Coordinates of C-alpha atoms and ligand atoms in Angstrom, one line a residue:
X4 CA 9.7 31.8 -18.3
X5 CA 8.3 28.9 -20.4
X6 CA 4.8 27.8 -19.6
X7 CA 3.6 24.3 -19.4
X8 CA -0.3 23.7 -19.3
X9 CA -1.6 21.0 -17.3
X10 CA -5.2 19.5 -17.3
X11 CA -6.6 17.6 -14.3
X12 CA -9.0 14.7 -14.5
X13 CA -10.7 14.9 -11.0
X14 CA -10.6 17.8 -8.6
X15 CA -11.3 16.1 -5.3
X16 CA -8.9 15.5 -2.3
X17 CA -5.7 15.0 -4.3
X18 CA -6.8 17.1 -7.4
X19 CA -7.6 20.1 -5.1
X20 CA -4.3 19.5 -3.2
X21 CA -2.4 19.6 -6.4
X22 CA -3.7 22.8 -7.5
X23 CA -3.0 24.2 -4.0
X24 CA 0.7 23.1 -4.0
X25 CA 1.2 24.3 -7.4
X26 CA -0.2 27.7 -6.4
X27 CA 1.7 27.8 -3.0
X28 CA 5.2 26.9 -4.4
X29 CA 5.0 28.3 -7.9
X30 CA 8.3 30.0 -7.6
X31 CA 10.2 27.1 -6.2
X32 CA 8.8 24.7 -8.7
X33 CA 9.6 27.0 -11.7
X34 CA 13.1 27.5 -10.3
X35 CA 13.4 23.6 -10.3
X36 CA 11.9 22.8 -13.6
X37 CA 12.3 25.9 -15.8
X38 CA 8.6 26.0 -16.5
X39 CA 5.7 27.9 -15.1
X40 CA 3.2 25.2 -14.4
X41 CA -0.4 26.3 -15.1
X42 CA -3.5 24.2 -14.5
X43 CA -5.8 25.4 -17.0
X44 CA -8.6 22.9 -17.2
X45 CA -10.1 20.2 -14.7
X46 CA -13.0 17.8 -15.0
X47 CA -15.2 16.8 -12.1
X48 CA -18.6 15.1 -12.0
X49 CA -20.2 18.1 -10.4
X50 CA -18.6 21.3 -11.5
X51 CA -20.8 23.2 -9.0
X52 CA -19.5 21.4 -5.9
X53 CA -17.4 23.2 -3.3
X54 CA -13.5 22.7 -3.8
X55 CA -10.6 22.7 -1.4
X56 CA -8.6 24.9 -3.9
X57 CA -9.2 28.1 -5.7
X58 CA -10.8 27.4 -9.2
X59 CA -11.1 31.0 -10.8
X60 CA -8.2 30.4 -13.1
X61 CA -9.3 26.9 -14.2
X62 CA -12.0 26.0 -16.7
X63 CA -14.1 23.4 -15.1
X64 CA -15.9 20.8 -17.2
X65 CA -17.8 17.6 -16.5
X66 CA -16.5 16.2 -19.8
X67 CA -13.1 14.8 -19.2
X68 CA -12.6 14.6 -23.0
X69 CA -12.5 18.3 -23.2
X70 CA -9.3 18.3 -21.0
X71 CA -7.7 15.5 -23.0
X72 CA -8.6 17.3 -26.5
X73 CA -7.4 20.7 -25.5
X74 CA -4.1 21.1 -27.8
X75 CA -2.5 23.4 -25.4
X76 CA -2.3 21.0 -22.7
X77 CA 0.9 18.9 -22.5
X78 CA 0.4 17.1 -19.2
X79 CA -2.7 15.3 -18.1
X80 CA -2.9 14.5 -14.4
X81 CA -5.4 11.6 -13.7
X82 CA -6.9 12.0 -10.1
X83 CA -10.4 10.6 -10.6
X84 CA -9.7 7.1 -9.5
X85 CA -11.0 3.7 -10.7
X86 CA -10.5 1.6 -13.9
X87 CA -13.0 3.4 -16.3
X88 CA -13.1 6.0 -17.7
X89 CA -9.6 6.6 -16.3
X90 CA -7.9 4.0 -18.3
X91 CA -9.5 5.0 -21.7
X92 CA -8.8 8.8 -21.1
X93 CA -5.2 8.1 -20.4
X94 CA -4.8 5.9 -23.4
X95 CA -6.4 8.7 -25.5
X96 CA -3.9 11.2 -24.0
X97 CA -1.1 9.0 -25.0
X98 CA -2.3 8.9 -28.5
X99 CA -2.3 12.7 -28.5
X100 CA 1.4 12.8 -27.3
X101 CA 0.5 14.0 -23.8
X102 CA 2.4 12.9 -20.8
X103 CA 0.3 11.4 -17.9
X104 CA 0.7 11.6 -14.1
X105 CA -1.5 9.5 -11.9
X106 CA -2.2 8.6 -8.4
X107 CA -4.3 5.7 -9.2
X108 CA -2.8 2.5 -7.9
X109 CA -5.7 0.4 -8.7
X110 CA -5.3 1.4 -12.4
X111 CA -1.5 0.8 -12.4
X112 CA -1.6 -2.6 -10.5
X113 CA -4.3 -4.0 -12.7
X114 CA -3.7 -2.3 -16.2
X115 CA -0.1 -1.0 -15.8
X116 CA 1.6 -3.4 -18.2
X117 CA -0.8 -2.3 -20.9
X118 CA -0.6 1.4 -20.0
X119 CA 3.4 1.4 -19.8
X120 CA 3.6 -0.2 -23.1
X121 CA 1.3 2.3 -24.6
X122 CA 3.1 5.2 -23.1
X123 CA 6.5 3.8 -24.5
X124 CA 4.8 3.3 -27.9
X125 CA 3.8 7.0 -28.0
X126 CA 7.0 8.3 -26.6
X127 CA 5.4 9.7 -23.6
X128 CA 5.7 9.2 -19.9
X129 CA 3.2 7.6 -17.3
X130 CA 4.5 8.8 -13.9
X131 CA 2.9 7.3 -10.8
X132 CA 4.9 8.4 -7.6
X133 CA 1.8 9.4 -5.7
X134 CA 0.2 5.9 -6.2
X135 CA 2.2 4.4 -3.5
X136 CA 2.7 5.6 0.1
X137 CA 1.3 9.1 -0.4
X138 CA 4.0 11.7 0.0
X139 CA 6.9 9.3 0.3
X140 CA 9.1 9.3 -2.9
X141 CA 9.2 5.7 -2.7
X142 CA 9.2 4.9 -6.5
X143 CA 12.1 7.1 -7.0
X144 CA 14.0 5.7 -4.0
X145 CA 13.6 2.0 -5.3
X146 CA 13.7 2.7 -9.0
X147 CA 16.6 5.2 -9.0
X148 CA 18.1 5.3 -5.6
X149 CA 18.5 1.5 -5.1
X150 CA 19.4 0.7 -8.7
X151 CA 22.8 -0.7 -7.7
X152 CA 21.2 -3.4 -5.6
X153 CA 19.6 -6.7 -5.9
X154 CA 16.7 -6.1 -3.7
X155 CA 16.0 -9.1 -1.5
X156 CA 12.9 -8.1 0.2
X157 CA 10.7 -5.1 1.2
X158 CA 8.0 -4.6 3.7
X159 CA 5.8 -1.6 4.3
X160 CA 2.9 0.0 6.0
X161 CA 1.4 1.2 2.9
X162 CA -2.3 2.1 3.7
X163 CA -2.7 5.2 5.7
X164 CA -6.4 4.6 6.6
X165 CA -5.6 1.1 8.0
X166 CA -2.6 2.3 10.0
X167 CA -4.7 5.2 11.2
X168 CA -7.6 2.7 12.4
X169 CA -5.3 0.4 14.0
X170 CA -3.4 3.2 15.8
X171 CA -6.6 4.8 17.1
X172 CA -7.8 1.4 18.3
X173 CA -4.6 0.9 20.2
X174 CA -4.1 4.3 21.7
X175 CA -7.6 5.3 22.3
X176 CA -9.6 2.0 22.4
X177 CA -11.8 3.6 19.6
X178 CA -14.3 1.6 17.8
X179 CA -13.2 0.4 14.2
X180 CA -16.3 2.0 12.4
X181 CA -15.8 5.6 14.3
X182 CA -12.2 5.8 13.1
X183 CA -12.9 4.8 9.6
X184 CA -15.4 7.6 9.5
X185 CA -12.7 10.1 10.7
X186 CA -10.3 8.8 8.0
X187 CA -13.0 9.3 5.4
X188 CA -13.5 12.9 6.7
X189 CA -9.8 13.6 6.6
X190 CA -9.7 12.6 2.9
X191 CA -7.5 9.4 3.6
X192 CA -9.9 6.6 2.5
X193 CA -10.6 5.3 -0.9
X194 CA -13.9 6.1 -2.5
X195 CA -14.8 2.6 -1.6
X196 CA -13.3 2.2 1.9
X197 CA -13.4 -1.7 1.8
X198 CA -10.4 -1.2 -0.5
X199 CA -8.6 0.1 2.6
X200 CA -10.1 -2.1 5.2
X201 CA -9.8 -5.4 3.3
X202 CA -6.2 -4.8 2.1
X203 CA -7.0 -4.4 -1.6
X204 CA -5.4 -0.9 -1.7
X205 CA -2.3 -2.2 0.1
X206 CA -2.2 -5.0 -2.4
X207 CA -2.3 -2.7 -5.4
X208 CA 0.6 -0.8 -3.9
X209 CA 2.6 -4.0 -3.0
X210 CA 2.1 -5.4 -6.5
X211 CA 3.8 -2.2 -7.9
X212 CA 6.5 -2.2 -5.4
X213 CA 7.3 -5.8 -5.9
X214 CA 7.6 -5.1 -9.8
X215 CA 9.8 -2.1 -9.1
X216 CA 12.0 -4.1 -6.7
X217 CA 12.4 -7.3 -8.6
X218 CA 11.9 -6.2 -12.3
X219 CA 8.9 -8.2 -13.0
X220 CA 5.7 -7.5 -14.9
X221 CA 2.7 -6.2 -12.7
X222 CA 0.9 -9.3 -11.2
X223 CA -1.9 -8.0 -9.0
X224 CA -3.8 -11.4 -9.0
X225 CA -0.7 -13.0 -7.3
X226 CA -0.9 -10.8 -4.3
X227 CA -2.2 -12.8 -1.2
X228 CA -4.6 -10.4 0.5
X229 CA -6.0 -10.1 4.0
X230 CA -7.3 -6.8 5.5
X231 CA -7.6 -5.5 9.1
X232 CA -11.3 -6.0 9.6
X233 CA -10.6 -9.2 11.8
X234 CA -8.2 -7.5 14.0
X235 CA -9.7 -7.2 17.5
X236 CA -8.8 -5.0 20.5
X237 CA -8.0 -8.2 22.4
X238 CA -5.4 -9.2 20.0
X239 CA -3.9 -5.8 19.9
X240 CA -3.7 -6.0 23.9
X241 CA -2.2 -9.6 24.0
X242 CA 0.3 -8.8 21.2
X243 CA 1.6 -5.8 23.3
X244 CA 1.9 -8.1 26.4
X245 CA 4.2 -10.3 24.3
X246 CA 6.3 -7.2 23.1
X247 CA 4.7 -6.8 19.7
X248 CA 2.6 -4.4 17.8
X249 CA 0.0 -5.4 15.1
X250 CA 0.4 -3.6 11.8
X251 CA -0.9 -4.2 8.4
X252 CA 2.1 -5.0 6.2
X253 CA 2.7 -5.5 2.5
X254 CA 5.6 -7.9 2.1
X255 CA 7.4 -8.9 -1.0
X256 CA 10.4 -11.3 -0.9
X257 CA 12.6 -13.2 -3.3
X258 CA 13.4 -16.7 -2.0
X259 CA 14.9 -19.6 -3.9
X260 CA 11.4 -20.8 -4.9
X261 CA 10.2 -17.5 -6.4
X262 CA 8.6 -14.4 -5.2
X263 CA 6.2 -13.9 -2.1
X264 CA 3.8 -11.2 -2.4
X265 CA 1.5 -10.8 0.6
X266 CA -0.7 -8.3 2.5
X267 CA -1.8 -9.0 5.9
X268 CA -2.0 -8.0 9.7
X269 CA 1.4 -8.8 11.2
X270 CA 2.9 -9.0 14.6
X271 CA 6.2 -7.0 14.6
X272 CA 8.6 -6.8 17.6
X273 CA 7.9 -3.4 19.2
X274 CA 11.6 -2.5 19.3
X275 CA 11.7 -2.5 15.3
X276 CA 11.3 1.1 14.1
X277 CA 8.4 0.3 11.6
X278 CA 6.4 -1.0 14.6
X279 CA 6.3 2.6 15.8
X280 CA 4.9 4.1 12.6
X281 CA 1.5 5.5 13.6
X282 CA -1.5 7.3 12.4
X283 CA -1.6 8.0 8.7
X284 CA 2.1 7.7 8.4
X285 CA 3.5 5.1 6.1
X286 CA 6.9 3.5 6.0
X287 CA 8.6 1.0 3.5
X288 CA 11.6 -0.9 4.4
X289 CA 13.7 -2.2 1.5
X290 CA 16.7 -4.6 1.8
X291 CA 19.2 -4.5 -1.0
X292 CA 22.3 -6.7 -1.2
X293 CA 24.6 -3.7 -1.3
X294 CA 23.0 -1.2 0.9
X295 CA 21.4 -3.5 3.6
X296 CA 18.1 -2.3 5.3
X297 CA 16.8 1.1 4.4
X298 CA 13.5 2.7 5.5
X299 CA 11.4 5.5 4.0
X300 CA 8.8 7.2 6.1
X301 CA 6.2 9.9 5.6
X302 CA 2.5 10.6 5.4
X303 CA 0.8 8.0 3.4
X304 CA -2.4 9.9 2.4
X305 CA -4.1 13.3 2.5
X306 CA -4.4 16.4 0.1
X307 CA -1.1 18.1 0.4
X308 CA 1.1 15.0 1.0
X309 CA -0.1 13.3 -2.1
X310 CA 0.0 16.4 -4.1
X311 CA 3.7 16.7 -3.2
X312 CA 4.2 13.4 -5.1
X313 CA 2.0 14.4 -8.0
X314 CA 3.8 17.7 -8.4
X315 CA 7.2 16.1 -8.2
X316 CA 6.2 13.9 -11.1
X317 CA 5.0 17.0 -13.0
X318 CA 8.4 18.6 -12.3
X319 CA 10.2 15.5 -13.7
X320 CA 8.1 15.5 -16.8
X321 CA 8.8 19.3 -17.4
X322 CA 12.5 18.5 -17.1
X323 CA 12.0 15.8 -19.8
X324 CA 10.0 17.8 -22.2
X325 CA 13.0 18.9 -24.3
X326 CA 14.9 15.5 -24.2
X327 CA 14.3 12.3 -26.1
X328 CA 12.2 9.5 -24.6
X329 CA 15.2 7.0 -24.9
X330 CA 17.0 8.9 -22.1
X331 CA 14.1 8.6 -19.7
X332 CA 14.1 6.2 -16.7
X333 CA 12.1 3.0 -17.6
X334 CA 8.5 3.0 -15.9
X335 CA 9.5 0.0 -13.7
X336 CA 13.2 0.7 -13.4
X337 CA 14.3 -2.2 -15.6
X338 CA 14.3 -2.1 -19.3
X339 CA 10.9 -3.3 -20.6
X340 CA 12.3 -6.2 -22.5
X341 CA 14.3 -7.4 -19.5
X342 CA 11.4 -7.8 -17.1
X343 CA 11.4 -11.4 -15.9
X344 CA 8.2 -13.3 -14.8
X345 CA 9.3 -15.3 -11.7
X346 CA 7.4 -18.2 -10.0
X347 CA 5.1 -17.0 -7.3
X348 CA 5.3 -18.7 -4.0
X349 CA 1.8 -19.9 -2.8
X350 CA 0.7 -18.6 0.5
X351 CA 0.6 -22.2 1.9
X352 CA 4.3 -22.5 1.2
X353 CA 5.4 -19.3 2.9
X354 CA 7.2 -19.5 6.2
X355 CA 6.5 -17.3 9.1
X356 CA 6.1 -17.5 12.8
X357 CA 2.4 -17.4 14.1
X358 CA 0.4 -15.7 16.9
X359 CA -2.4 -17.9 17.8
X360 CA -5.4 -17.3 20.2
X361 CA -7.6 -20.2 21.1
X362 CA -10.8 -19.8 23.1
X363 CA -11.0 -23.0 25.3
X364 CA -13.0 -24.6 28.2
X365 CA -11.4 -23.6 31.5
X366 CA -10.5 -27.0 32.6
X367 CA -7.2 -28.9 33.3
X368 CA -5.2 -30.6 30.5
X369 CA -6.3 -28.3 27.7
X370 CA -2.9 -26.6 27.2
X371 CA -1.2 -30.0 27.4
X372 CA -3.5 -31.4 24.7
X373 CA -2.8 -28.4 22.4
X374 CA 0.9 -28.4 23.0
X375 CA 1.0 -32.2 22.2
X376 CA -0.7 -31.6 18.9
X377 CA 1.8 -28.9 18.0
X378 CA 4.7 -31.0 19.0
X379 CA 3.5 -34.0 16.9
X380 CA 3.5 -31.5 13.9
X381 CA 7.0 -30.4 14.7
X382 CA 5.8 -26.9 15.7
X383 CA 7.4 -25.4 18.8
X384 CA 6.1 -22.6 21.1
X385 CA 8.2 -19.5 21.6
X386 CA 5.8 -17.9 24.2
X387 CA 2.5 -18.8 26.0
X388 CA 0.0 -16.6 27.8
X389 CA -3.0 -18.1 29.5
X390 CA -5.9 -15.8 30.5
X391 CA -8.6 -16.9 32.9
X392 CA -12.1 -16.4 31.8
X393 CA -13.8 -13.1 32.7
X394 CA -16.8 -14.7 34.3
X395 CA -17.6 -18.3 35.5
X396 CA -18.5 -20.7 32.7
X397 CA -17.0 -18.3 30.0
X398 CA -14.0 -19.5 27.8
X399 CA -10.4 -19.0 28.8
X400 CA -7.9 -17.7 26.3
X401 CA -4.7 -19.3 25.4
X402 CA -2.2 -17.3 23.4
X403 CA 0.7 -18.9 21.6
X404 CA 3.7 -17.8 19.5
X405 CA 5.1 -20.5 17.3
X406 CA 8.4 -21.0 15.7
X407 CA 8.7 -20.3 11.9
X408 CA 6.7 -22.9 10.0
X409 CA 5.0 -23.1 6.7
X410 CA 1.3 -22.1 6.6
X411 CA 0.5 -25.6 5.4
X412 CA 1.9 -27.3 8.5
X413 CA 0.3 -24.8 10.8
X414 CA -3.0 -25.3 9.3
X415 CA -2.8 -29.1 9.7
X416 CA -2.0 -28.7 13.3
X417 CA -4.7 -26.1 13.8
X418 CA -7.3 -28.6 12.2
X419 CA -6.5 -31.0 14.9
X420 CA -6.5 -28.5 17.8
X421 CA -9.9 -27.0 16.6
X422 CA -11.5 -30.4 16.7
X423 CA -10.7 -30.9 20.3
X424 CA -13.9 -30.9 22.5
X425 CA -12.2 -28.4 24.8
X426 CA -11.6 -25.9 22.0
X427 CA -14.4 -23.5 21.1
X428 CA -14.5 -22.0 17.7
X429 CA -11.6 -21.4 15.1
X430 CA -8.3 -20.2 16.3
X431 CA -7.3 -16.5 15.6
X432 CA -4.0 -16.5 13.8
X433 CA -1.8 -13.7 12.8
X434 CA 1.5 -14.0 11.1
X435 CA 4.7 -12.8 12.8
X436 CA 7.7 -11.0 11.2
X437 CA 10.9 -10.0 12.9
X438 CA 11.9 -7.6 10.0
X439 CA 15.7 -8.2 10.9
X440 CA 18.4 -7.5 8.3
X441 CA 18.6 -11.1 7.4
X442 CA 14.8 -12.1 7.4
Ligands
LIG16 P1 -11.8 12.1 -4.7 O1 -13.0 11.3 -4.5 O2 -11.7 13.1 -3.5 O3 -11.8 12.8 -6.0 C1 -12.0 12.2 -7.2 C2 -12.4 13.3 -8.2 O4 -12.6 12.8 -9.4 C3 -13.6 14.2 -7.9 O5 -13.3 15.5 -8.2 C4 -14.7 13.7 -8.8 O6 -15.6 14.5 -9.1 C5 -13.8 13.2 -10.0 N1 -14.4 12.2 -10.8 C6 -14.7 10.8 -10.4 N2 -15.2 10.3 -11.4 C7 -15.2 11.0 -12.4 C8 -15.7 10.9 -13.8 N3 -16.1 9.9 -14.3 N4 -15.6 12.1 -14.6 C9 -15.0 13.1 -14.2 N5 -14.7 13.4 -12.8 C10 -14.8 12.4 -12.0 O7 -10.6 11.1 -4.7 P2 -9.1 11.4 -4.2 O8 -8.7 12.7 -4.6 O9 -9.0 10.9 -2.9 O10 -8.3 10.2 -5.0 C11 -8.0 10.4 -6.4 C12 -7.1 9.3 -6.8 O11 -6.0 9.5 -6.0 C13 -7.6 8.0 -6.6 O12 -7.0 7.1 -7.6 C14 -6.9 7.6 -5.3 O13 -6.8 6.1 -5.1 C15 -5.6 8.2 -5.4 N6 -5.0 8.6 -4.1 C16 -5.7 9.2 -3.1 C17 -4.9 9.6 -1.9 C18 -5.7 10.3 -0.9 O14 -5.1 10.5 0.2 N7 -6.9 10.6 -0.9 C19 -3.6 9.3 -1.7 C20 -2.9 8.6 -2.9 C21 -3.6 8.3 -4.0 P3 -16.6 15.3 -8.1 O15 -15.7 16.1 -7.1 O16 -17.6 16.1 -8.7 O17 -17.3 14.1 -7.4
LIG17 N1 -6.7 5.3 0.9 C1 -5.2 5.3 0.7 C2 -4.6 5.1 2.0 C3 -4.8 6.7 0.1 O1 -5.3 5.4 3.1 O2 -3.4 4.9 2.1 C4 -3.4 6.7 -0.2 O3 -3.0 5.8 -1.2

């Protein structure tokens, strides 16, 4: 059996998981790719720290250049995270003719255009299946499985930590901070968990998915991003009363004016499959003009699940080792000189329905005043709930679902509503998506 030597940059959750999966499934993997895959070197900041994998056969170093510069290593697996030194190390690996596998969505989303070009220039591969939706082979599904289609839209729960938090809040009434700590202990969260909570991690992934789906260069700055930190248990409960679940979604859609890319909490009808994707599970719906709606489901974070995607990329690279670069699948699925840069639809022009919650004085005529303003702004209501105050003198809650409107017109109406004397504080607003075949 031929041997391929692999060097790891980073030996934390995903690095350790990768070593474990390669060891556990060594026979299956070599039967698939024709190589015995050996991890021979790994870098970490603290080489004396406890690891989740065996390290007796691996040379550990705190100098990542030692891994890159080892001439026996053909494949570098970058699992340290962050922009630097990861980017410089990867570029150096390319120069030395090494293929690279990464799970680093932050790096791909922000520097992917440069990195893919550098990989192509050096006739090597930069593989990144693990960067999106953990163990779900979503890159392969969109890039290869759906290559016959013009993809119209995709929508996904693409952050495991965020979905875990929302699920525990709904099912157990757990406090946000407590669930976040659990997600960190389970190895789901990013090194900086605000990336999970504030939607930045999901925005990184959505940016990559949109480029794969629509054949456009990566454009992270164009993703509109809101996290889940503003989602309250009260809104989770009221959404349920209306027959909806609140999920943190990444949505990319082609419309006649360009491409929408947005990440935000979203109400989804509870009967839609993706509304029932709970815990650390992720799911991505992709709608193609030949296949219709498809959905891909699986664990979105964690050591073994993510390692499954990392190792699949290693297997792919092994299969390519003896073939010419021109026969390889393009990094984003479209020929690099055929990528097109579309107009980006600003969030103000995006059309969705809205869930609104208004804290108001408990007196007659308030609902009538609010509905009059909505009507003047040509916004209609699809549902209304009115909740009496919990104690005398406290605010009543009015919960409304609007029809589909532009963000711009909704905000104009809300401006007027919020300036009513009877309205206390800004409205809570959450976008609503039906995620039907033709949305
Ligand atoms: P960890 O923090 O668990 O592991 C990071 C590893 O990199 C550690 O071993 C750390 O060393 C090492 N490291 C960090 N900086 C350096 C440096 N400058 N030089 C040498 N080694 C360094 O992170 P994860 O394994 O969770 O994540 C790794 C990557 O995978 C990230 O890009 C993340 O976004 C991505 N990812 C993570 C998923 C998950 O479920 N955790 C899922 C999908 C992708 P030391 O151990 O000594 O601190
Ligand atoms: N922190 C990320 C998440 C890891 O929770 O989804 C997987 O990309």
